[in-house]
Short mmCIF file of C-alpha atoms (C1' of nucleotides) in Angstrom, two decimals:
data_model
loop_
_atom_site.label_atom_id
_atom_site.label_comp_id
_atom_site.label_asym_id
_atom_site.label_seq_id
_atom_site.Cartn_x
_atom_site.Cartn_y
_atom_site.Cartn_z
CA UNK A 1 46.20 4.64 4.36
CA UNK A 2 46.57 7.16 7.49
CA UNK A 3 43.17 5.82 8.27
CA UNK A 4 43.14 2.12 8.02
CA UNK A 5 45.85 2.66 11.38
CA UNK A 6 43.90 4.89 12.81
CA UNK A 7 40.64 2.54 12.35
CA UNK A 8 42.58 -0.20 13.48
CA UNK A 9 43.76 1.60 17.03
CA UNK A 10 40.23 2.43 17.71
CA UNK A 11 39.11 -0.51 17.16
CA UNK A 12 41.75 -1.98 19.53
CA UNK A 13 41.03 1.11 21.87
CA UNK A 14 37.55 0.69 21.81
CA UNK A 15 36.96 -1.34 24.97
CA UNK A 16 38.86 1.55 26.97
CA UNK A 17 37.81 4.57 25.59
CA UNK A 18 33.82 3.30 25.37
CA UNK A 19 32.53 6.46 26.07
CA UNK A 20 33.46 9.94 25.25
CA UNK A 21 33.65 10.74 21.48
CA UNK A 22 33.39 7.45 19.44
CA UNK A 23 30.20 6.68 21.84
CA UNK A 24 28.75 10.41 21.52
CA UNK A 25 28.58 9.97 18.13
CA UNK A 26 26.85 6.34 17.96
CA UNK A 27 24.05 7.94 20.55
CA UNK A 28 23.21 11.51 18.30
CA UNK A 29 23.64 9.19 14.95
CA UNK A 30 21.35 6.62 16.68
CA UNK A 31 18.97 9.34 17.68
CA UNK A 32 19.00 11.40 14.48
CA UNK A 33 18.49 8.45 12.37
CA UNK A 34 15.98 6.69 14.19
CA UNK A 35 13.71 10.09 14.06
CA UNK A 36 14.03 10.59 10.62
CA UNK A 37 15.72 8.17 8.52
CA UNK A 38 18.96 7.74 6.47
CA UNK A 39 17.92 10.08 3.93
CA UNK A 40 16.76 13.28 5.85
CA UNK A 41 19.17 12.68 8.51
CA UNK A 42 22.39 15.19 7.71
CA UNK A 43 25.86 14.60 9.10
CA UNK A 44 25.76 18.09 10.78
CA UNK A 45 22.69 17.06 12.79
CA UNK A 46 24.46 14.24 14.38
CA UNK A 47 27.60 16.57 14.66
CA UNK A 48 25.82 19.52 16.81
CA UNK A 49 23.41 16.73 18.20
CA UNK A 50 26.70 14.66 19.37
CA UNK A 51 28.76 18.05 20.31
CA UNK A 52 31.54 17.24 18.26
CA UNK A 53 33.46 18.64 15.35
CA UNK A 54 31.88 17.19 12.26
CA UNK A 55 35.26 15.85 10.89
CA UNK A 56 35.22 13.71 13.59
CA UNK A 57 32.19 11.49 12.65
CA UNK A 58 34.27 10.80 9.72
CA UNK A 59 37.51 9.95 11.32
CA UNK A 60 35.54 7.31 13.10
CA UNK A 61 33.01 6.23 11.09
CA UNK A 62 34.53 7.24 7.62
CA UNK A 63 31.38 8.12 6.02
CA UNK A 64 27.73 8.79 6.77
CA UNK A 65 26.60 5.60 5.33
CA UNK A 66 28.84 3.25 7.41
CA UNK A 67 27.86 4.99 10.55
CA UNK A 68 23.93 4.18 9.03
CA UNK A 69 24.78 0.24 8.85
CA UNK A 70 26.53 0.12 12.13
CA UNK A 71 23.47 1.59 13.95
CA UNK A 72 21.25 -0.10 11.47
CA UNK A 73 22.13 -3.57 12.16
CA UNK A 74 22.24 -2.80 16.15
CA UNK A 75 18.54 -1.80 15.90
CA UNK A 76 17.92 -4.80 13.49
CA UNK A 77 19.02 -7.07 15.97
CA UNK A 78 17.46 -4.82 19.02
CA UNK A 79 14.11 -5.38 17.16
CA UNK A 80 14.62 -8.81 15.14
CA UNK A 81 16.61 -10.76 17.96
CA UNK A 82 15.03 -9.97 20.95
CA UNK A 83 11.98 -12.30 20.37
CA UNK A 84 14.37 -15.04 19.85
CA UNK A 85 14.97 -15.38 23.69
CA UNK A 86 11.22 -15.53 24.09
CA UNK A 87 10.34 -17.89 21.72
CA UNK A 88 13.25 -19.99 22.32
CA UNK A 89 12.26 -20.77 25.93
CA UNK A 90 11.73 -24.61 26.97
CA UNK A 91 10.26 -23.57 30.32
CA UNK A 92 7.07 -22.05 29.17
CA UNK A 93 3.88 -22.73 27.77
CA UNK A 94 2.81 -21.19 24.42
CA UNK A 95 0.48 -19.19 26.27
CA UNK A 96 3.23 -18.17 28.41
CA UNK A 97 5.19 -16.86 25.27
CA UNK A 98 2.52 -15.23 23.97
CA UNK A 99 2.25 -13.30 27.04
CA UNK A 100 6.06 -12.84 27.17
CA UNK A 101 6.36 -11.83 23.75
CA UNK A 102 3.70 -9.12 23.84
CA UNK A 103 4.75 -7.74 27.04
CA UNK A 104 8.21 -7.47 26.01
CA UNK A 105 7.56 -6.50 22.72
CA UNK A 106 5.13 -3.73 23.74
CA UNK A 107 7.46 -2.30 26.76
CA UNK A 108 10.63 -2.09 24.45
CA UNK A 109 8.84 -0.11 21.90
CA UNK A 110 7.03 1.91 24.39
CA UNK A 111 10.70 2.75 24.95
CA UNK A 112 11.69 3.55 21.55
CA UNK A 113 8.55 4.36 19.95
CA UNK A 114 10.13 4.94 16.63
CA UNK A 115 12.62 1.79 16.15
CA UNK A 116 9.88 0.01 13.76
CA UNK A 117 8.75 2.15 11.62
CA UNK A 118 12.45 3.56 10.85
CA UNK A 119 13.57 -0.13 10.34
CA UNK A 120 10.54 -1.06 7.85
CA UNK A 121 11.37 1.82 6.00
CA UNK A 122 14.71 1.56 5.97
CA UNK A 123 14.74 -2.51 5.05
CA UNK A 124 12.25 -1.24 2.05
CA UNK A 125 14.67 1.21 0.65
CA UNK A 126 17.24 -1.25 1.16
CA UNK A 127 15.97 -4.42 1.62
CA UNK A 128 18.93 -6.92 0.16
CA UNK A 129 21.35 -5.17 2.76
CA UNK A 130 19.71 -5.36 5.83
CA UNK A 131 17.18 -8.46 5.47
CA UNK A 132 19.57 -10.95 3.97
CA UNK A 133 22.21 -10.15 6.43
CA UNK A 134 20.84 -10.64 9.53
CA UNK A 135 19.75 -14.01 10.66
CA UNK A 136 16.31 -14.18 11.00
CA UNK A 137 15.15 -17.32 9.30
CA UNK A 138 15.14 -19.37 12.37
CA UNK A 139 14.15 -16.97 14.29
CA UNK A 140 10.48 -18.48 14.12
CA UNK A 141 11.26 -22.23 12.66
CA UNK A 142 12.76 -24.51 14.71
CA UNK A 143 12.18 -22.73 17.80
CA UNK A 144 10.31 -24.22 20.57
CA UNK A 145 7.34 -21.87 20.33
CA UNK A 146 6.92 -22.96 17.08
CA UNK A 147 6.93 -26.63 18.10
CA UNK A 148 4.47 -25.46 20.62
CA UNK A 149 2.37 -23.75 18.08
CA UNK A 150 1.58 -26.42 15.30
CA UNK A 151 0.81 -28.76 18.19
CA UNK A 152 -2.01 -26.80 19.44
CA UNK A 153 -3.02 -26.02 15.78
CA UNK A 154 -1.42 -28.04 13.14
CA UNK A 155 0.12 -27.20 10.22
CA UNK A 156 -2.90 -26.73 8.53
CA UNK A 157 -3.79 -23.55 11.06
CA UNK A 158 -1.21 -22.00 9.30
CA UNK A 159 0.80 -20.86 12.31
CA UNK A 160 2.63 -18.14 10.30
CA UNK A 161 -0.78 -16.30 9.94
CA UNK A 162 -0.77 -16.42 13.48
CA UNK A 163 2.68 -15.09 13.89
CA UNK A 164 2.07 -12.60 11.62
CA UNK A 165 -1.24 -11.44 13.42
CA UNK A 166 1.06 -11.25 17.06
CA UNK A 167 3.26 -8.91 15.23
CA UNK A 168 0.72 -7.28 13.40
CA UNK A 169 -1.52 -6.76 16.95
CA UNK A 170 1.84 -5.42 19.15
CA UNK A 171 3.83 -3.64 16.12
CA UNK A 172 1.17 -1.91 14.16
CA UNK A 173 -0.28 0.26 16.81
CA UNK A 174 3.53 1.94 17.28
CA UNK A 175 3.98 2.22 13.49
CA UNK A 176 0.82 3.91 12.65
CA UNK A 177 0.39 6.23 16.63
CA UNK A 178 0.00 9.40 14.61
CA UNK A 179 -2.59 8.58 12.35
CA UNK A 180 -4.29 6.50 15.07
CA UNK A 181 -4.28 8.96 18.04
CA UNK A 182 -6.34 11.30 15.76
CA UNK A 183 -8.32 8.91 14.49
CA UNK A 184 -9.68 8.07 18.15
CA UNK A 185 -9.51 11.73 19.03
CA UNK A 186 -7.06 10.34 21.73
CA UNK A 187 -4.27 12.28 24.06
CA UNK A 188 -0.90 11.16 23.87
CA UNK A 189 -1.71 9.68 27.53
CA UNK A 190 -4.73 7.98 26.76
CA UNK A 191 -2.94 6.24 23.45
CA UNK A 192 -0.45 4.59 25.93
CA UNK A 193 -2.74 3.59 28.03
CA UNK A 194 -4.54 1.83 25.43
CA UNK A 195 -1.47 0.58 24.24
CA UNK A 196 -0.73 -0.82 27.77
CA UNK A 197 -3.99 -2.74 28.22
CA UNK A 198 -2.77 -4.54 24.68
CA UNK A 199 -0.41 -6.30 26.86
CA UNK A 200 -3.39 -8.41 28.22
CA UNK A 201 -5.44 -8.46 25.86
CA UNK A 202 -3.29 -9.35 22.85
CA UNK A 203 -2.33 -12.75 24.31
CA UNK A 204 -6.58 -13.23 24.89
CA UNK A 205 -7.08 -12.23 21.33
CA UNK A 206 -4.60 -14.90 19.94
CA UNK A 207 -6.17 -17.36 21.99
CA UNK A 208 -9.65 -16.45 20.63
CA UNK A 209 -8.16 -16.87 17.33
CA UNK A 210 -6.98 -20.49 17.76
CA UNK A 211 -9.95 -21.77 18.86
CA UNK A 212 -11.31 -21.50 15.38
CA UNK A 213 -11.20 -24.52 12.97
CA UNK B 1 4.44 37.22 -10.78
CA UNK B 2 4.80 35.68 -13.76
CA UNK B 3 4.68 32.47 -12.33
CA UNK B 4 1.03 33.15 -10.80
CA UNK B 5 -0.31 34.40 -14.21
CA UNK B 6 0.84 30.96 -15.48
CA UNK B 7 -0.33 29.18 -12.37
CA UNK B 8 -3.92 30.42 -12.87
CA UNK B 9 -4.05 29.54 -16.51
CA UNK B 10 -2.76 26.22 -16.10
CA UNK B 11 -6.02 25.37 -13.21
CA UNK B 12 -8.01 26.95 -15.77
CA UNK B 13 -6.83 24.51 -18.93
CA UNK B 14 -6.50 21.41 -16.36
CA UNK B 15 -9.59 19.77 -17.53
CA UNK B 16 -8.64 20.42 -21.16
CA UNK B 17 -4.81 19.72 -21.29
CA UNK B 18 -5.64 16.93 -18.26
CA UNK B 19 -2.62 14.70 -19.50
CA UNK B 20 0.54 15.88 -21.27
CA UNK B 21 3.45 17.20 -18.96
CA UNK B 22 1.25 18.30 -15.88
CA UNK B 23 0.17 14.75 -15.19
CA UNK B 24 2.78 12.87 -16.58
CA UNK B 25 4.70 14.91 -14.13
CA UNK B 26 2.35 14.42 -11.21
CA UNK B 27 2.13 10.47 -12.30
CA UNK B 28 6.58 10.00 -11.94
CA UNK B 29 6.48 11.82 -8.60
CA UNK B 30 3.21 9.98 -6.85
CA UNK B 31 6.02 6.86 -8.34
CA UNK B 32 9.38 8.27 -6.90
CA UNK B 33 8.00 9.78 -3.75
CA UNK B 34 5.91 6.82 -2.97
CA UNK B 35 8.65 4.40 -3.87
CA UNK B 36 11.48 6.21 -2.27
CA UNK B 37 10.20 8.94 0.15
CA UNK B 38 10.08 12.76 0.52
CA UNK B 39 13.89 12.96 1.48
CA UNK B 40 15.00 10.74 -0.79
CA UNK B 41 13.60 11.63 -3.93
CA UNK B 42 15.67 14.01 -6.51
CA UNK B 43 13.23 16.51 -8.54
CA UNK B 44 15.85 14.72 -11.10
CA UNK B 45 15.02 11.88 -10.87
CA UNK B 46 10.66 12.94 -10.84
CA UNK B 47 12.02 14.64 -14.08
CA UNK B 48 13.71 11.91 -15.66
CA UNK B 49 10.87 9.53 -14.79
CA UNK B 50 8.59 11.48 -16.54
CA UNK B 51 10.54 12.69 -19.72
CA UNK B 52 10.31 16.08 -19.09
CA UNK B 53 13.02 18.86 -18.64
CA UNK B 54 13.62 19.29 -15.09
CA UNK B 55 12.54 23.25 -15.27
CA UNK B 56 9.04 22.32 -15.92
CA UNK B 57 8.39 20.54 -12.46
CA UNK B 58 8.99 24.00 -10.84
CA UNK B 59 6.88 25.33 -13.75
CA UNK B 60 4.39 23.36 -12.96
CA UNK B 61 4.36 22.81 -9.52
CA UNK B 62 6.27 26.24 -7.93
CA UNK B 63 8.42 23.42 -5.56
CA UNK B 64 9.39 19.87 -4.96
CA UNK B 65 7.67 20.36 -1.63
CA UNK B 66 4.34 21.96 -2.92
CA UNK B 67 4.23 18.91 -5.66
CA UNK B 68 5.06 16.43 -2.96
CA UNK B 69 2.07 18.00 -0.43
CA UNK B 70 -0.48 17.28 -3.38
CA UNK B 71 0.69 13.74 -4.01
CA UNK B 72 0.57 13.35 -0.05
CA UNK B 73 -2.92 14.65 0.34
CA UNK B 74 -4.33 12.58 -2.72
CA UNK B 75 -2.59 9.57 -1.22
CA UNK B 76 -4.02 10.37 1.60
CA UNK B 77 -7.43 10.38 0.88
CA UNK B 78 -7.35 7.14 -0.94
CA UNK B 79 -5.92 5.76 2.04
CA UNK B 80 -7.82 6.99 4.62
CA UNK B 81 -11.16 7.90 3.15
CA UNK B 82 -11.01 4.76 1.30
CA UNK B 83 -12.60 3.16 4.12
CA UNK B 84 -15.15 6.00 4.48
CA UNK B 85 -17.76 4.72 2.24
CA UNK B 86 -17.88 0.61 3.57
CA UNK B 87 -17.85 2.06 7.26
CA UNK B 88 -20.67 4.59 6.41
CA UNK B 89 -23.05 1.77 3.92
CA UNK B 90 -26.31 1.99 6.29
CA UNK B 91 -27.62 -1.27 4.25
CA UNK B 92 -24.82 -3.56 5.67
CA UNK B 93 -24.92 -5.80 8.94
CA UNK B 94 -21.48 -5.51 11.06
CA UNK B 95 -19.92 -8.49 9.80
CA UNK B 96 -20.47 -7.58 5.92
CA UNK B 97 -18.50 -4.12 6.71
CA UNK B 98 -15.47 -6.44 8.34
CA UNK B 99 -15.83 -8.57 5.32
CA UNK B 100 -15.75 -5.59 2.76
CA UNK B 101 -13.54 -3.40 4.85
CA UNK B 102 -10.60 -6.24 4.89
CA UNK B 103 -11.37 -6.83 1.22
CA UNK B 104 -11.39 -3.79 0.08
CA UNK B 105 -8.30 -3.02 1.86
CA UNK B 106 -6.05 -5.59 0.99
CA UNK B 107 -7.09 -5.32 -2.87
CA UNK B 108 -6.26 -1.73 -2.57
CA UNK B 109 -2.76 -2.62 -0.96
CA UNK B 110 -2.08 -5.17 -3.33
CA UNK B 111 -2.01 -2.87 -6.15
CA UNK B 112 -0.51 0.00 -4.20
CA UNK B 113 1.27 -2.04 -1.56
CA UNK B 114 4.15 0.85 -0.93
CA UNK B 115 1.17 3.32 0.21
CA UNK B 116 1.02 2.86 4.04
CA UNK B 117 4.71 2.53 4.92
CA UNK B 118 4.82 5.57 2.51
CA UNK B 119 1.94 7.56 4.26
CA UNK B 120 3.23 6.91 7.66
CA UNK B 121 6.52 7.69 7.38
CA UNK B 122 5.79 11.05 6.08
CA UNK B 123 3.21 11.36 8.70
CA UNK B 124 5.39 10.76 11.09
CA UNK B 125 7.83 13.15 9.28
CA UNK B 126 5.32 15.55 9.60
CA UNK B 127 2.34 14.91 11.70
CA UNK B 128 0.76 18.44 11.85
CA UNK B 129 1.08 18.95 8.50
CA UNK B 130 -0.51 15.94 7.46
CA UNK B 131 -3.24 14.24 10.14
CA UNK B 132 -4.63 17.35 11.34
CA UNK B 133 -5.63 18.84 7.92
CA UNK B 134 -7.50 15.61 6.34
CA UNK B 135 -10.48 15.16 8.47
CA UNK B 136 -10.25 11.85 9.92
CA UNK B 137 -11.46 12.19 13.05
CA UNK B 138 -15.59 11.44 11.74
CA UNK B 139 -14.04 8.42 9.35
CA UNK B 140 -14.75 5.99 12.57
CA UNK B 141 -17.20 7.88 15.12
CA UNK B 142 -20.86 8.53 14.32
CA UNK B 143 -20.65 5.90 11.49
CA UNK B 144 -22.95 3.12 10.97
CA UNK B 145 -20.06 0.72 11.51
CA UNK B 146 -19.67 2.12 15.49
CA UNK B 147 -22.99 2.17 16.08
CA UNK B 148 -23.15 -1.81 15.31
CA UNK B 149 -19.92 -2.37 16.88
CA UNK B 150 -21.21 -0.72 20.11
CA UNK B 151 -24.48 -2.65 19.48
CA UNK B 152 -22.58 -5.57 19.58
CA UNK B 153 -19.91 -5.66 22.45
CA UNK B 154 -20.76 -2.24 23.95
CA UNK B 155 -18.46 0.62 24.99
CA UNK B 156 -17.12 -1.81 27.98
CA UNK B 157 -15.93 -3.68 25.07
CA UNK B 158 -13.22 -1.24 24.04
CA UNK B 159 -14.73 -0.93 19.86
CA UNK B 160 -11.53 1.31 19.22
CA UNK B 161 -9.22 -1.56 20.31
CA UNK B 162 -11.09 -4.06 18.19
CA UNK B 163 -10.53 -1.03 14.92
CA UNK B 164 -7.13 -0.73 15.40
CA UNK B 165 -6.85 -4.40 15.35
CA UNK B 166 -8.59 -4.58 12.14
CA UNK B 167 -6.43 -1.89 10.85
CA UNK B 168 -3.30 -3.89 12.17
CA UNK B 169 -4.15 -7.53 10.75
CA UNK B 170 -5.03 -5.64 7.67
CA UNK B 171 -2.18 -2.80 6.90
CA UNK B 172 0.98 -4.88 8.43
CA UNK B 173 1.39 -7.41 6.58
CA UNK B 174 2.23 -4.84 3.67
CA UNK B 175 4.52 -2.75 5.89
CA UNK B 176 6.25 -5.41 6.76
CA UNK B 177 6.35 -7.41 3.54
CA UNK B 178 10.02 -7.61 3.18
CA UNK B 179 11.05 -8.63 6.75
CA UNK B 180 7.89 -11.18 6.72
CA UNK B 181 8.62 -12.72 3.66
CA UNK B 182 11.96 -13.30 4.57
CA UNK B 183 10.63 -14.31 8.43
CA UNK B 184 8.33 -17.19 6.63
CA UNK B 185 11.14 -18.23 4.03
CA UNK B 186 8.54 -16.94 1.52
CA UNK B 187 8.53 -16.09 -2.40
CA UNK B 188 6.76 -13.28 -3.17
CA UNK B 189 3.77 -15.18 -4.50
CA UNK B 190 3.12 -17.25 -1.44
CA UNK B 191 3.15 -14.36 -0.03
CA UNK B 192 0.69 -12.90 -2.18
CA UNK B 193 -1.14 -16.03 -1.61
CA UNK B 194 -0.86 -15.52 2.26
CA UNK B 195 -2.10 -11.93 2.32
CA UNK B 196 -5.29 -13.20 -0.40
CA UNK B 197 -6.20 -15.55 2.25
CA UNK B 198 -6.24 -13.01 4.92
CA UNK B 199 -9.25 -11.78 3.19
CA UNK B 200 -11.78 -14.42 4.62
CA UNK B 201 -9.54 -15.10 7.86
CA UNK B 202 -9.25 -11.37 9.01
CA UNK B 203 -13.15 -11.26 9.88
CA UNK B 204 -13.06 -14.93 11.33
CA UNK B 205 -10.57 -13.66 13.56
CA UNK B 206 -12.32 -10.14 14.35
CA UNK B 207 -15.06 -12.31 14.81
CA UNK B 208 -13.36 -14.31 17.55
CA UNK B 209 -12.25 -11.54 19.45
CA UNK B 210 -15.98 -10.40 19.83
CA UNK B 211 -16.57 -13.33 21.44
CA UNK B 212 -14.40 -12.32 24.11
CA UNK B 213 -15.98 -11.02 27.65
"C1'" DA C 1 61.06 15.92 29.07
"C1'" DA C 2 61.28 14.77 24.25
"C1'" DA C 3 59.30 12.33 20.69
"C1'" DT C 4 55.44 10.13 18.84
"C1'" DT C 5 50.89 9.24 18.18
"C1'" DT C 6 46.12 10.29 18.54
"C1'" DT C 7 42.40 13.49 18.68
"C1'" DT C 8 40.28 17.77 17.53
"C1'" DT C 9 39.46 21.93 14.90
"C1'" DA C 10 38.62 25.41 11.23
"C1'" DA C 11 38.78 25.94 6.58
"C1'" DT C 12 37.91 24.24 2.30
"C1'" DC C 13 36.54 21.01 -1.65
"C1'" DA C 14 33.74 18.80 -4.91
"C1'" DT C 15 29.15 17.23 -5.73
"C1'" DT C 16 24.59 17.28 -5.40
"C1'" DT C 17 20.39 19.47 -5.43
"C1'" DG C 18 16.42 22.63 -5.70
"C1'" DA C 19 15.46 26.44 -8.23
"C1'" DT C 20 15.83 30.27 -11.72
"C1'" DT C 21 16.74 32.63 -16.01
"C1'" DA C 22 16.96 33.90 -20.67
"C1'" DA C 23 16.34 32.30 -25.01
"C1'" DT C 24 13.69 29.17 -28.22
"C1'" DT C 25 9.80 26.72 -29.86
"C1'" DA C 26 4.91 25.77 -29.94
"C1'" DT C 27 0.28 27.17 -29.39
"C1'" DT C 28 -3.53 30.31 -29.12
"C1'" DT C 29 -5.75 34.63 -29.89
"C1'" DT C 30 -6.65 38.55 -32.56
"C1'" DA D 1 -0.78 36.17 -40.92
"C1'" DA D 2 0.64 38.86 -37.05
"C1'" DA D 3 0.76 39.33 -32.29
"C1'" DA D 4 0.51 37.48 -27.91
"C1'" DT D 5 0.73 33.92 -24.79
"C1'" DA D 6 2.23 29.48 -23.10
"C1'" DA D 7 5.39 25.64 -22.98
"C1'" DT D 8 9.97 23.87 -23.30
"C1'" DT D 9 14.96 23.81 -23.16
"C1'" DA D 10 19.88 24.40 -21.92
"C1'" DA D 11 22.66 26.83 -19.00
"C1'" DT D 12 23.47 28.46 -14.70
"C1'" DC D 13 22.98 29.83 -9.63
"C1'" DA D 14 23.20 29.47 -4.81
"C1'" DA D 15 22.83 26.76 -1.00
"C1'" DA D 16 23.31 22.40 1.10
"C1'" DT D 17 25.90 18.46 1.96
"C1'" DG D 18 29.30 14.68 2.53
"C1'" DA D 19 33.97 14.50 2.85
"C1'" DT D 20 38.95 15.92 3.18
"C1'" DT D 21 43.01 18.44 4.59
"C1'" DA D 22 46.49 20.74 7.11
"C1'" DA D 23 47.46 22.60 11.29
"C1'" DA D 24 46.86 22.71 16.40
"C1'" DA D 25 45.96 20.53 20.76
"C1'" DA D 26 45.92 16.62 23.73
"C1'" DA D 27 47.38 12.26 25.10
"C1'" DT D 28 50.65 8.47 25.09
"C1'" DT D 29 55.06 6.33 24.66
"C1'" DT D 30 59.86 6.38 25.00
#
DNA sequence: AAATTTTTTAATCATTTGATTAATTATTTT
DNA sequence: AAAATAATTAATCAAATGATTAAAAAATTT
């Protein structure tokens, strides 16, 4: 029962002491997860990668698996929520989302190159814990873009194909960069740049796309 | 040493004993390690899975890792090679390879749809180990299929944007299956339905983006 | 400043996990 | 059939791993 106080108090004390420990933690568990996953992630990396005493990451996050879900539903919502904005948008045209989506989409991960791949990986091994609990069935319905969407195509274009091929087109070329930098004999450079230029030409491909009947 | 006498033997009876404990140990572990992951899978549970006493995988096999390196590399090869044959078919016009490509592809994934998440989260795991030592790097150059996509849209035309895109609308819709589904409020046959249908729309869509100046 | 609480540390525990061993059973060779 | 080899099993090992504890240090409250 020590701990329950001692959770509560940080909890409390959390807005104050942000940074140091508690913080250092959430970054090295954020980091060691992300690169290689729940299971081949061990408590002692994120100890020596935080700098801290590995008691500590249990004496504020009680165990390795509750630290996982924390940072696990941050990214979820870092990666699942941050369309939302986008597509929510009453201001812009659906090619305007498109382009907004794509470019956004495509600069975050070019930030954190391995957020998608750890999440689809992670939601398959566990896919009742993480899917169901975050909200992302109206993510897509309801929202303006989709409004948008079945107007310029109808319900009968199937829109979610189309959804599916936007993620598919930004997402993909992140998830599978190993196997696809070989397989176009490309340098790490050259990949991005590639990967850039999708910003422009993933909205034109859509486009193309709707056009057919 | 005694283990390489044994070693030797066992290659030599392979195509005589080719089932019994070998394979049925090789057939749980391409199961657990494609279901759960390299890090996550207990020689244990590869044991239990196959009915076999758990001293006979390292009979067998030396190591969890050495067993897991010739699942990867068969897995491999189905996945990536897999494509080999449609891309290299000298007989076919540009749009029968999208056509077969896609088909082949997503009947493949359908009955192994755990294989690319799988694949490249291991090669990501473990790129060097993995992507350098299956040679994929003449799967897509030299082929018939680049010589009719250059034919067709020239080198201006970026071919290696239009593959990956044919790899994306093809491979992410498994990786993603669980997130989608739930994304599209979807049971796992209209799903399944979806991802069917993807078979004739995929090269309507590549198609489209041809078009494109 | 004393008392109290919180944070940190080193040592240790209990399981899990990959691997080995020595003995037993089954199969093959002679 | 006897001898030799291979396959299988139960028991066990050593290292890794997540977690805890008791004591010390630091910070906060009184």
């Amino acid at each position: 029962m020590v701990k329950l106080k001692k959770a509560a108090k940080v909890s409390v004390k959390a807005t104050k002491s942000d940074h140091s420990t508690e913080e250092k933690i959430k970054m090295a568990a954020r980091k060691m997860f992300t690169q290689k996953g729940f299971a081949a992630t061990r408590t002692r990396d994120i100890a020596e990668e935080a700098g801290i005493n590995l008691a500590l990451l249990n004496y504020y996050f009680r165990s390795k698996e509750k630290l996982f879900d924390l940072i696990m539903l941050e990214n979820m919502q870092h990666f699942v929520m941050g369309m939302k904005g986008v597509l929510s948008d009453e201001t812009t045209t659906l090619q305007e989302k498109f382009e907004q989506f794509v470019g956004n989409y495509i600069d975050m991960l070019t930030q954190h190159p391995d957020l998608p791949l750890f999440i689809l990986h992670e939601i398959k091994a566990n896919p009742d814990k993480f899917v169901e609990r975050v909200g992302i069935q109206n993510v897509i319905f309801g929202t303006h873009f989709y409004k948008q969407l079945i107007a310029a195509i109808g319900k009968k274009g199937q829109p979610f194909q189309i959804i599916m091929n936007m993620m598919s087109l930004t997402v993909f070329p992140f998830v599978a960069s190993p196997l696809l930098r070989n397989l176009g004999n490309l340098t790490p450079d050259d990949f991005n740049k590639l990967i850039e230029s999708r910003k422009k030409l993933i909205p034109l491909w859509i486009n193309a796309m709707l056009t057919i009947k």
